[in-house]
Amino acid sequence: MFQLFRTSRMWTARPLRDRYDVVIIGGGVHGLATAYYLAERGVTSVAVLEKNYIGAGASGRNTAIIRSNYRTPEGVAFYDESVKLYEELSVRLGYNVLFSQQGHLTLAHADSAINGLRVRAEVNQLSGVESRLIWRDEIRRLVPALDVSDGPRYPVLAALYHPPGGIIRHDAVVWGYARGASRRGVDIHSFTEATGIDTSNGQVTGVRTARGDIKTGAVLNATAGFCSTIARMVGIRLPITTHPLQAFVTEPLKAFLDKVIVSANLHVYVSQTDRGECVIGSEIDPYSSYSHRSTLPFLEHTAHNTLELFPCLKHVRVLRQWAGICDMTPDYSPIMGDVPGVKGFYLDVGWGTYGFKAGPVAGRRTAELIATGKTPDLIKAFSLTRFSDGRLVGEKAAAAVSH
Ligand code: PYC
């Protein structure tokens, strides 16, 4: 009987070695997915360094929304591959990540918003992604609890409907990748902070950590919130500002909502988990900060706007609220790839509020880059040099809420 219910450890804690082929800084979904896909390619001398417990940063603090209804052809193709990888992830990892493709609606409360959604629908369709404009009757049918009357200050007029979008269990994704990577020989070192990166003649040679030094020729910066600090260790300044992003969760309720609802105009997004809790978030805080503290003004503002959409939540209690921190780039697209002048240093950063959605594709394509030395076509547009070359990939219009 005991054997039946005995739980085995998800990953193995091994001693920190003094040499690895690849060192990944950041033990969130991006770092762990990269380690997993490197190991799948046979690159197993890999260390993942995480200064806290794994998934303690943005991977454990996001609102777990998955979608690919972006605004640029580059963004749509990239996030579409991520959705496809998420679709097969439970089977690939042998671990249920509870991906619920319940559908995703971005609401429009003004003509200008409808125009923006129409452009996205067309770019999505041209890229083969299911996404279309729908009107009040269909919205009412899909989401009976939503107030689609003329009553609210900003009545709902239309929506971008994206059926493949949905929600996932973010901890399970992190644990599943960690387990898969560890089983293939990757070393995961929690509570191991990177304190410096050594270079010689423009080539990475090692990483210093609070637990000892490591020799390596390849380092990936897969951090969120602290990517500028890590980049500065090799003398690079990233075009990034870091802002808190807050969210809260309600007490569990009987199932009433089986779509992800986003209102950019009201700065709010709402979904209901399998446990019945509503997960509700808003825009990034307007000030730059590394703080994980949540605030009362956020809760008041976001709760108020949620009630404009769902008056039925009026008497519901809030269980808890929290904050994560987001690295924002000027064009709201990530920075991925190698870095001119620092051989062996790779970036997978600048995810703003889109990071969790991209974990599988970013991991898979970054692993391909590190293993082959060739930048995959899918991530070429996200290079650091786009800022000096003037080739921005503007994804602000696809943000869940306008910032
Ligand atoms: O882009 O869907 C999104 C999102 C939701 C919360 C943060 N980002």
Coordinates of C-alpha atoms and ligand atoms in Angstrom, one line a residue:
M1 CA 0.0 0.0 0.0
F2 CA 2.8 2.4 1.0
Q3 CA 4.5 1.7 -2.3
L4 CA 1.4 2.6 -4.2
F5 CA 1.2 6.1 -2.8
R6 CA 4.9 6.8 -2.4
T7 CA 5.8 9.9 -4.3
S8 CA 9.1 10.1 -6.0
R9 CA 11.1 13.3 -6.2
M10 CA 10.4 15.3 -9.3
W11 CA 14.0 16.1 -9.9
T12 CA 17.3 15.1 -8.4
A13 CA 19.5 17.5 -6.4
R14 CA 23.1 16.8 -7.6
P15 CA 26.4 18.5 -6.4
L16 CA 27.5 21.7 -8.3
R17 CA 30.2 20.7 -10.7
D18 CA 33.1 23.0 -11.6
R19 CA 32.5 22.6 -15.3
Y20 CA 29.4 22.4 -17.6
D21 CA 29.0 22.8 -21.4
V22 CA 26.1 25.2 -20.8
V23 CA 25.0 27.2 -17.8
I24 CA 21.5 28.6 -17.8
I25 CA 20.8 31.4 -15.4
G26 CA 17.1 31.4 -14.4
G27 CA 15.1 28.4 -13.2
G28 CA 11.7 29.4 -14.6
V29 CA 9.8 28.0 -17.5
H30 CA 12.3 29.5 -20.1
G31 CA 15.5 28.2 -18.4
L32 CA 14.0 24.8 -17.7
A33 CA 12.5 24.4 -21.1
T34 CA 15.8 25.3 -22.7
A35 CA 17.5 22.7 -20.5
Y36 CA 14.9 20.1 -21.4
Y37 CA 15.2 20.7 -25.2
L38 CA 19.0 20.8 -25.0
A39 CA 19.0 17.4 -23.3
E40 CA 16.6 16.1 -25.9
R41 CA 19.3 17.0 -28.5
G42 CA 21.9 15.2 -26.5
V43 CA 23.5 18.2 -24.8
T44 CA 23.3 17.1 -21.2
S45 CA 26.2 18.8 -19.5
V46 CA 23.9 21.6 -18.5
A47 CA 23.4 23.4 -15.2
V48 CA 20.3 25.5 -14.4
L49 CA 21.0 28.1 -11.7
E50 CA 18.1 29.6 -9.8
K51 CA 18.6 32.0 -6.9
N52 CA 15.3 31.0 -5.3
Y53 CA 13.2 27.8 -5.6
I54 CA 12.4 26.9 -9.2
G55 CA 9.4 28.8 -10.6
A56 CA 9.6 31.4 -7.8
G57 CA 9.8 34.4 -10.2
A58 CA 7.5 35.3 -13.1
S59 CA 6.8 31.6 -13.9
G60 CA 4.9 31.2 -10.6
R61 CA 3.3 34.7 -10.6
N62 CA 1.6 35.0 -14.0
T63 CA -2.1 34.5 -14.7
A64 CA -1.4 31.4 -16.8
I65 CA -3.1 32.7 -20.0
I66 CA -1.9 31.0 -23.3
R67 CA -2.7 32.5 -26.7
S68 CA -1.2 33.3 -30.1
N69 CA -3.5 36.1 -31.3
Y70 CA -0.7 38.7 -31.7
R71 CA -0.4 41.7 -33.9
T72 CA 2.7 41.1 -36.1
P73 CA 3.3 38.2 -38.4
E74 CA 6.6 37.4 -36.5
G75 CA 4.8 37.4 -33.2
V76 CA 1.9 35.3 -34.4
A77 CA 4.1 32.6 -35.9
F78 CA 6.2 32.5 -32.8
Y79 CA 3.4 32.2 -30.2
D80 CA 1.5 29.8 -32.5
E81 CA 4.4 27.4 -32.2
S82 CA 4.2 27.8 -28.5
V83 CA 0.5 27.0 -28.4
K84 CA 1.2 23.9 -30.4
L85 CA 3.9 22.8 -28.1
Y86 CA 1.7 23.4 -25.1
E87 CA -1.0 21.2 -26.8
E88 CA 1.3 18.2 -26.7
L89 CA 3.2 19.0 -23.5
S90 CA 1.3 16.7 -21.1
V91 CA 2.0 13.8 -23.4
R92 CA 5.6 14.8 -24.1
L93 CA 6.4 15.3 -20.4
G94 CA 4.2 12.4 -19.1
Y95 CA 2.8 15.0 -16.7
N96 CA -0.6 16.7 -16.8
V97 CA -0.1 20.4 -17.2
L98 CA -3.9 20.9 -17.2
F99 CA -4.0 23.0 -20.4
S100 CA -7.6 24.0 -20.9
Q101 CA -8.2 25.5 -24.4
Q102 CA -11.4 27.0 -23.5
G103 CA -11.2 30.0 -25.8
H104 CA -10.1 33.6 -25.3
L105 CA -12.1 36.8 -25.9
T106 CA -10.6 40.3 -26.1
L107 CA -13.4 42.8 -25.7
A108 CA -13.8 46.1 -27.5
H109 CA -15.7 48.9 -25.9
A110 CA -15.0 51.6 -28.6
D111 CA -14.8 51.8 -32.4
S112 CA -11.0 52.4 -32.3
A113 CA -10.6 49.2 -30.3
I114 CA -12.8 47.3 -32.9
N115 CA -10.4 48.6 -35.7
G116 CA -7.4 47.3 -33.8
L117 CA -9.0 43.9 -33.2
R118 CA -10.0 43.7 -36.9
V119 CA -6.3 44.1 -37.9
R120 CA -5.3 41.4 -35.5
A121 CA -7.9 39.0 -36.7
E122 CA -6.7 39.5 -40.3
V123 CA -3.0 39.0 -39.4
N124 CA -4.0 36.0 -37.3
Q125 CA -6.0 34.4 -40.1
L126 CA -3.3 35.0 -42.7
S127 CA -0.9 33.1 -40.4
G128 CA -3.4 30.3 -40.0
V129 CA -4.3 31.1 -36.4
E130 CA -8.0 30.8 -35.5
S131 CA -9.2 34.2 -34.5
R132 CA -12.2 36.3 -35.6
L133 CA -14.3 39.3 -34.7
I134 CA -17.6 38.5 -33.1
W135 CA -20.5 40.7 -32.1
R136 CA -22.8 41.1 -29.1
D137 CA -25.2 38.2 -29.8
E138 CA -22.4 35.7 -30.1
I139 CA -20.5 37.1 -27.1
R140 CA -23.7 36.8 -25.0
R141 CA -24.1 33.1 -26.1
L142 CA -20.4 32.3 -25.3
V143 CA -20.3 34.1 -22.0
P144 CA -23.7 34.3 -20.4
A145 CA -22.3 35.8 -17.1
L146 CA -20.8 38.8 -18.9
D147 CA -22.8 42.1 -18.9
V148 CA -23.4 42.7 -22.6
S149 CA -26.1 45.3 -22.0
D150 CA -26.1 49.1 -22.6
G151 CA -25.9 49.5 -18.8
P152 CA -22.1 49.7 -18.1
R153 CA -20.1 53.0 -18.6
Y154 CA -18.3 51.3 -21.5
P155 CA -20.7 48.8 -23.1
V156 CA -19.2 45.8 -24.8
L157 CA -19.5 46.2 -28.6
A158 CA -17.4 43.4 -30.1
A159 CA -14.7 40.9 -29.3
L160 CA -11.7 39.1 -30.9
Y161 CA -12.5 35.5 -30.4
H162 CA -9.5 33.1 -30.3
P163 CA -10.8 29.5 -29.7
P164 CA -7.3 27.9 -29.1
G165 CA -6.4 30.3 -26.3
G166 CA -6.9 29.2 -22.7
I167 CA -5.3 28.7 -19.3
I168 CA -2.8 26.2 -17.9
R169 CA -1.4 25.1 -14.5
H170 CA 1.8 27.1 -14.5
D171 CA 3.5 25.3 -11.6
A172 CA 2.9 22.0 -13.4
V173 CA 4.6 23.3 -16.6
V174 CA 7.7 24.3 -14.5
W175 CA 7.8 21.0 -12.6
G176 CA 7.2 18.9 -15.7
Y177 CA 10.1 20.5 -17.6
A178 CA 12.3 20.3 -14.5
R179 CA 11.5 16.6 -14.2
G180 CA 12.1 15.9 -17.9
A181 CA 15.4 17.8 -17.9
S182 CA 16.7 16.2 -14.7
R183 CA 15.8 12.7 -15.9
R184 CA 17.9 13.4 -19.0
G185 CA 21.0 14.4 -17.0
V186 CA 20.6 18.2 -16.5
D187 CA 21.6 19.5 -13.1
I188 CA 19.1 21.9 -11.5
H189 CA 20.6 24.0 -8.7
S190 CA 18.0 25.9 -6.7
F191 CA 19.1 28.6 -4.2
T192 CA 22.3 29.2 -6.3
E193 CA 22.7 32.8 -7.3
A194 CA 24.9 33.8 -10.2
T195 CA 27.2 36.6 -8.9
G196 CA 29.4 37.2 -12.0
I197 CA 30.2 36.0 -15.5
D198 CA 33.8 35.7 -16.7
T199 CA 35.0 36.4 -20.2
S200 CA 38.3 36.3 -21.9
N201 CA 39.0 37.9 -25.4
G202 CA 35.2 38.4 -26.0
Q203 CA 34.3 34.7 -25.1
V204 CA 32.4 33.6 -22.1
T205 CA 34.6 31.4 -19.9
G206 CA 32.7 30.9 -16.6
V207 CA 30.1 31.8 -14.1
R208 CA 30.6 32.7 -10.5
T209 CA 28.0 31.7 -8.0
A210 CA 27.4 32.1 -4.3
R211 CA 28.2 28.3 -4.1
G212 CA 31.4 28.2 -6.2
D213 CA 32.8 29.0 -9.6
I214 CA 31.9 27.1 -12.8
K215 CA 33.9 26.9 -16.1
T216 CA 31.7 27.0 -19.2
G217 CA 31.8 28.4 -22.8
A218 CA 28.0 29.1 -23.0
V219 CA 25.8 31.1 -20.7
L220 CA 22.1 31.7 -21.3
N221 CA 20.4 34.7 -19.5
A222 CA 16.9 33.3 -19.0
T223 CA 15.9 35.6 -16.2
A224 CA 12.8 37.7 -15.8
G225 CA 12.9 40.8 -13.6
F226 CA 16.7 40.8 -13.3
C227 CA 17.8 40.3 -16.9
S228 CA 19.5 43.7 -17.1
T229 CA 21.6 42.9 -14.0
I230 CA 22.8 39.6 -15.5
A231 CA 23.5 41.3 -18.9
R232 CA 25.6 44.0 -17.1
M233 CA 27.9 41.1 -15.9
V234 CA 29.2 40.9 -19.5
G235 CA 29.1 44.7 -20.0
I236 CA 25.8 44.9 -22.0
R237 CA 23.1 47.5 -21.4
L238 CA 19.7 46.2 -22.4
P239 CA 16.9 48.6 -23.5
I240 CA 14.6 47.4 -20.7
T241 CA 12.6 48.9 -17.8
T242 CA 11.3 46.7 -15.1
H243 CA 7.8 47.1 -13.7
P244 CA 5.6 45.2 -11.3
L245 CA 2.4 43.4 -12.6
Q246 CA -0.2 42.5 -10.0
A247 CA -3.0 40.0 -9.8
F248 CA -5.5 38.6 -7.4
V249 CA -7.6 35.5 -6.9
T250 CA -11.1 35.1 -5.5
E251 CA -12.6 32.4 -3.3
P252 CA -13.7 29.3 -5.3
L253 CA -17.1 29.6 -7.0
K254 CA -19.4 27.3 -8.8
A255 CA -18.3 27.1 -12.4
F256 CA -19.7 30.1 -14.3
L257 CA -17.0 31.1 -16.7
D258 CA -15.4 28.9 -19.3
K259 CA -13.6 31.5 -21.4
V260 CA -10.7 33.9 -20.8
I261 CA -12.0 37.4 -20.9
V262 CA -9.8 40.4 -21.5
S263 CA -10.7 44.0 -21.6
A264 CA -7.9 46.3 -22.7
N265 CA -10.1 49.4 -22.3
L266 CA -11.0 48.5 -18.7
H267 CA -7.5 47.2 -17.9
V268 CA -8.6 43.8 -16.7
Y269 CA -8.6 40.1 -17.5
V270 CA -10.5 37.4 -15.9
S271 CA -10.6 33.6 -16.0
Q272 CA -11.9 30.8 -13.7
T273 CA -9.7 27.9 -12.8
D274 CA -10.7 24.3 -12.5
R275 CA -10.8 24.8 -8.7
G276 CA -13.4 27.6 -9.2
E277 CA -11.3 30.6 -8.3
C278 CA -11.4 33.6 -10.5
V279 CA -7.9 34.8 -11.4
I280 CA -7.9 38.5 -12.2
G281 CA -5.1 40.8 -13.4
S282 CA -4.5 44.3 -14.7
E283 CA -1.9 46.4 -16.5
I284 CA 1.7 46.9 -15.3
D285 CA 2.2 49.4 -12.5
P286 CA 3.1 52.8 -14.0
Y287 CA 6.4 53.0 -12.0
S288 CA 9.6 51.1 -12.4
S289 CA 10.4 48.8 -9.5
Y290 CA 11.7 45.4 -8.4
S291 CA 9.1 45.1 -5.7
H292 CA 7.0 42.0 -5.2
R293 CA 4.6 43.9 -2.9
S294 CA 1.0 44.2 -4.0
T295 CA -1.1 47.3 -3.4
L296 CA -4.6 48.4 -2.3
P297 CA -5.1 50.9 -5.2
F298 CA -4.5 48.0 -7.7
L299 CA -7.0 45.8 -5.9
E300 CA -9.7 48.6 -5.7
H301 CA -9.2 49.7 -9.4
T302 CA -9.2 46.2 -10.8
A303 CA -12.1 44.9 -8.7
H304 CA -14.1 47.9 -9.7
N305 CA -13.5 47.3 -13.4
T306 CA -14.1 43.6 -13.0
L307 CA -17.6 44.4 -11.7
E308 CA -18.4 46.4 -14.8
L309 CA -18.0 43.2 -16.7
F310 CA -19.3 40.7 -14.2
P311 CA -21.7 42.3 -11.7
C312 CA -22.5 38.8 -10.4
L313 CA -19.1 38.9 -8.6
K314 CA -20.3 41.7 -6.3
H315 CA -20.3 39.8 -3.0
V316 CA -17.3 37.5 -3.8
R317 CA -14.4 37.6 -1.4
V318 CA -10.8 38.0 -2.5
L319 CA -8.4 35.2 -1.3
R320 CA -5.0 36.7 -2.0
Q321 CA -3.1 39.1 -4.2
W322 CA 0.5 39.2 -5.4
A323 CA 2.9 40.8 -7.8
G324 CA 5.5 39.7 -10.3
I325 CA 8.0 41.8 -12.2
C326 CA 8.2 42.3 -15.9
D327 CA 11.1 43.4 -18.1
M328 CA 9.5 45.7 -20.7
T329 CA 11.2 46.4 -24.1
P330 CA 10.3 49.4 -26.2
D331 CA 8.4 47.4 -28.8
Y332 CA 6.9 44.8 -26.4
S333 CA 8.7 41.9 -28.2
P334 CA 11.4 39.8 -26.5
I335 CA 15.2 39.9 -27.0
M336 CA 16.5 36.5 -28.1
G337 CA 19.6 35.2 -29.6
D338 CA 23.4 35.7 -29.4
V339 CA 25.1 39.0 -28.7
P340 CA 27.7 40.6 -30.9
G341 CA 31.0 40.9 -29.2
V342 CA 30.4 38.4 -26.4
K343 CA 30.7 34.9 -27.9
G344 CA 28.9 32.2 -25.9
F345 CA 26.5 34.6 -24.2
Y346 CA 22.8 34.2 -25.2
L347 CA 19.7 36.1 -24.3
D348 CA 16.1 34.9 -23.7
V349 CA 14.8 38.0 -22.0
G350 CA 12.5 41.1 -22.2
W351 CA 9.3 39.2 -22.1
G352 CA 7.2 41.9 -20.6
T353 CA 3.8 40.4 -19.8
Y354 CA 4.1 37.6 -22.5
G355 CA 6.7 35.4 -21.0
F356 CA 4.8 32.3 -19.8
K357 CA 3.0 31.8 -23.1
A358 CA 6.4 31.6 -24.9
G359 CA 8.1 29.2 -22.5
P360 CA 8.1 26.1 -24.8
V361 CA 8.9 27.8 -28.1
A362 CA 11.6 30.0 -26.5
G363 CA 13.1 27.0 -24.9
R364 CA 13.0 24.9 -28.0
R365 CA 14.4 27.5 -30.3
T366 CA 17.1 28.8 -27.9
A367 CA 18.2 25.1 -27.4
E368 CA 18.5 24.9 -31.2
L369 CA 20.6 28.0 -31.3
I370 CA 23.0 26.9 -28.6
A371 CA 23.3 23.4 -29.9
T372 CA 23.8 24.2 -33.6
G373 CA 25.2 27.8 -33.5
K374 CA 22.6 28.8 -36.0
T375 CA 19.8 31.3 -35.2
P376 CA 16.4 29.7 -36.1
D377 CA 14.3 31.7 -38.5
L378 CA 11.5 31.9 -36.0
I379 CA 13.6 34.1 -33.6
K380 CA 15.7 36.1 -36.0
A381 CA 13.3 39.1 -35.7
F382 CA 13.9 39.3 -31.9
S383 CA 17.6 40.0 -32.0
L384 CA 19.2 42.6 -29.8
T385 CA 20.5 44.4 -32.9
R386 CA 17.0 45.3 -34.0
F387 CA 17.1 48.3 -31.8
S388 CA 20.3 49.7 -33.4
D389 CA 19.1 48.6 -36.9
G390 CA 15.6 50.2 -36.5
R391 CA 13.7 47.0 -37.1
L392 CA 11.2 47.0 -34.2
V393 CA 8.5 44.3 -33.9
G394 CA 5.7 46.3 -32.4
E395 CA 3.5 44.1 -30.2
K396 CA 2.0 46.7 -27.9
A397 CA -1.3 46.5 -29.6
A398 CA -1.6 42.8 -28.7
A399 CA -1.1 43.4 -25.0
A400 CA -3.9 42.0 -22.8
V401 CA -4.4 45.4 -21.4
S402 CA -3.1 48.7 -22.6
H403 CA -0.3 49.9 -20.5
Ligands
PYC1 O1 -0.8 38.8 -22.7 O2 -2.5 37.6 -22.4 C1 -1.6 38.3 -22.0 C2 -1.4 38.5 -20.5 C3 -2.3 38.3 -19.6 C4 -1.8 38.7 -18.4 C5 -0.5 39.2 -18.7 N1 -0.4 39.1 -20.0

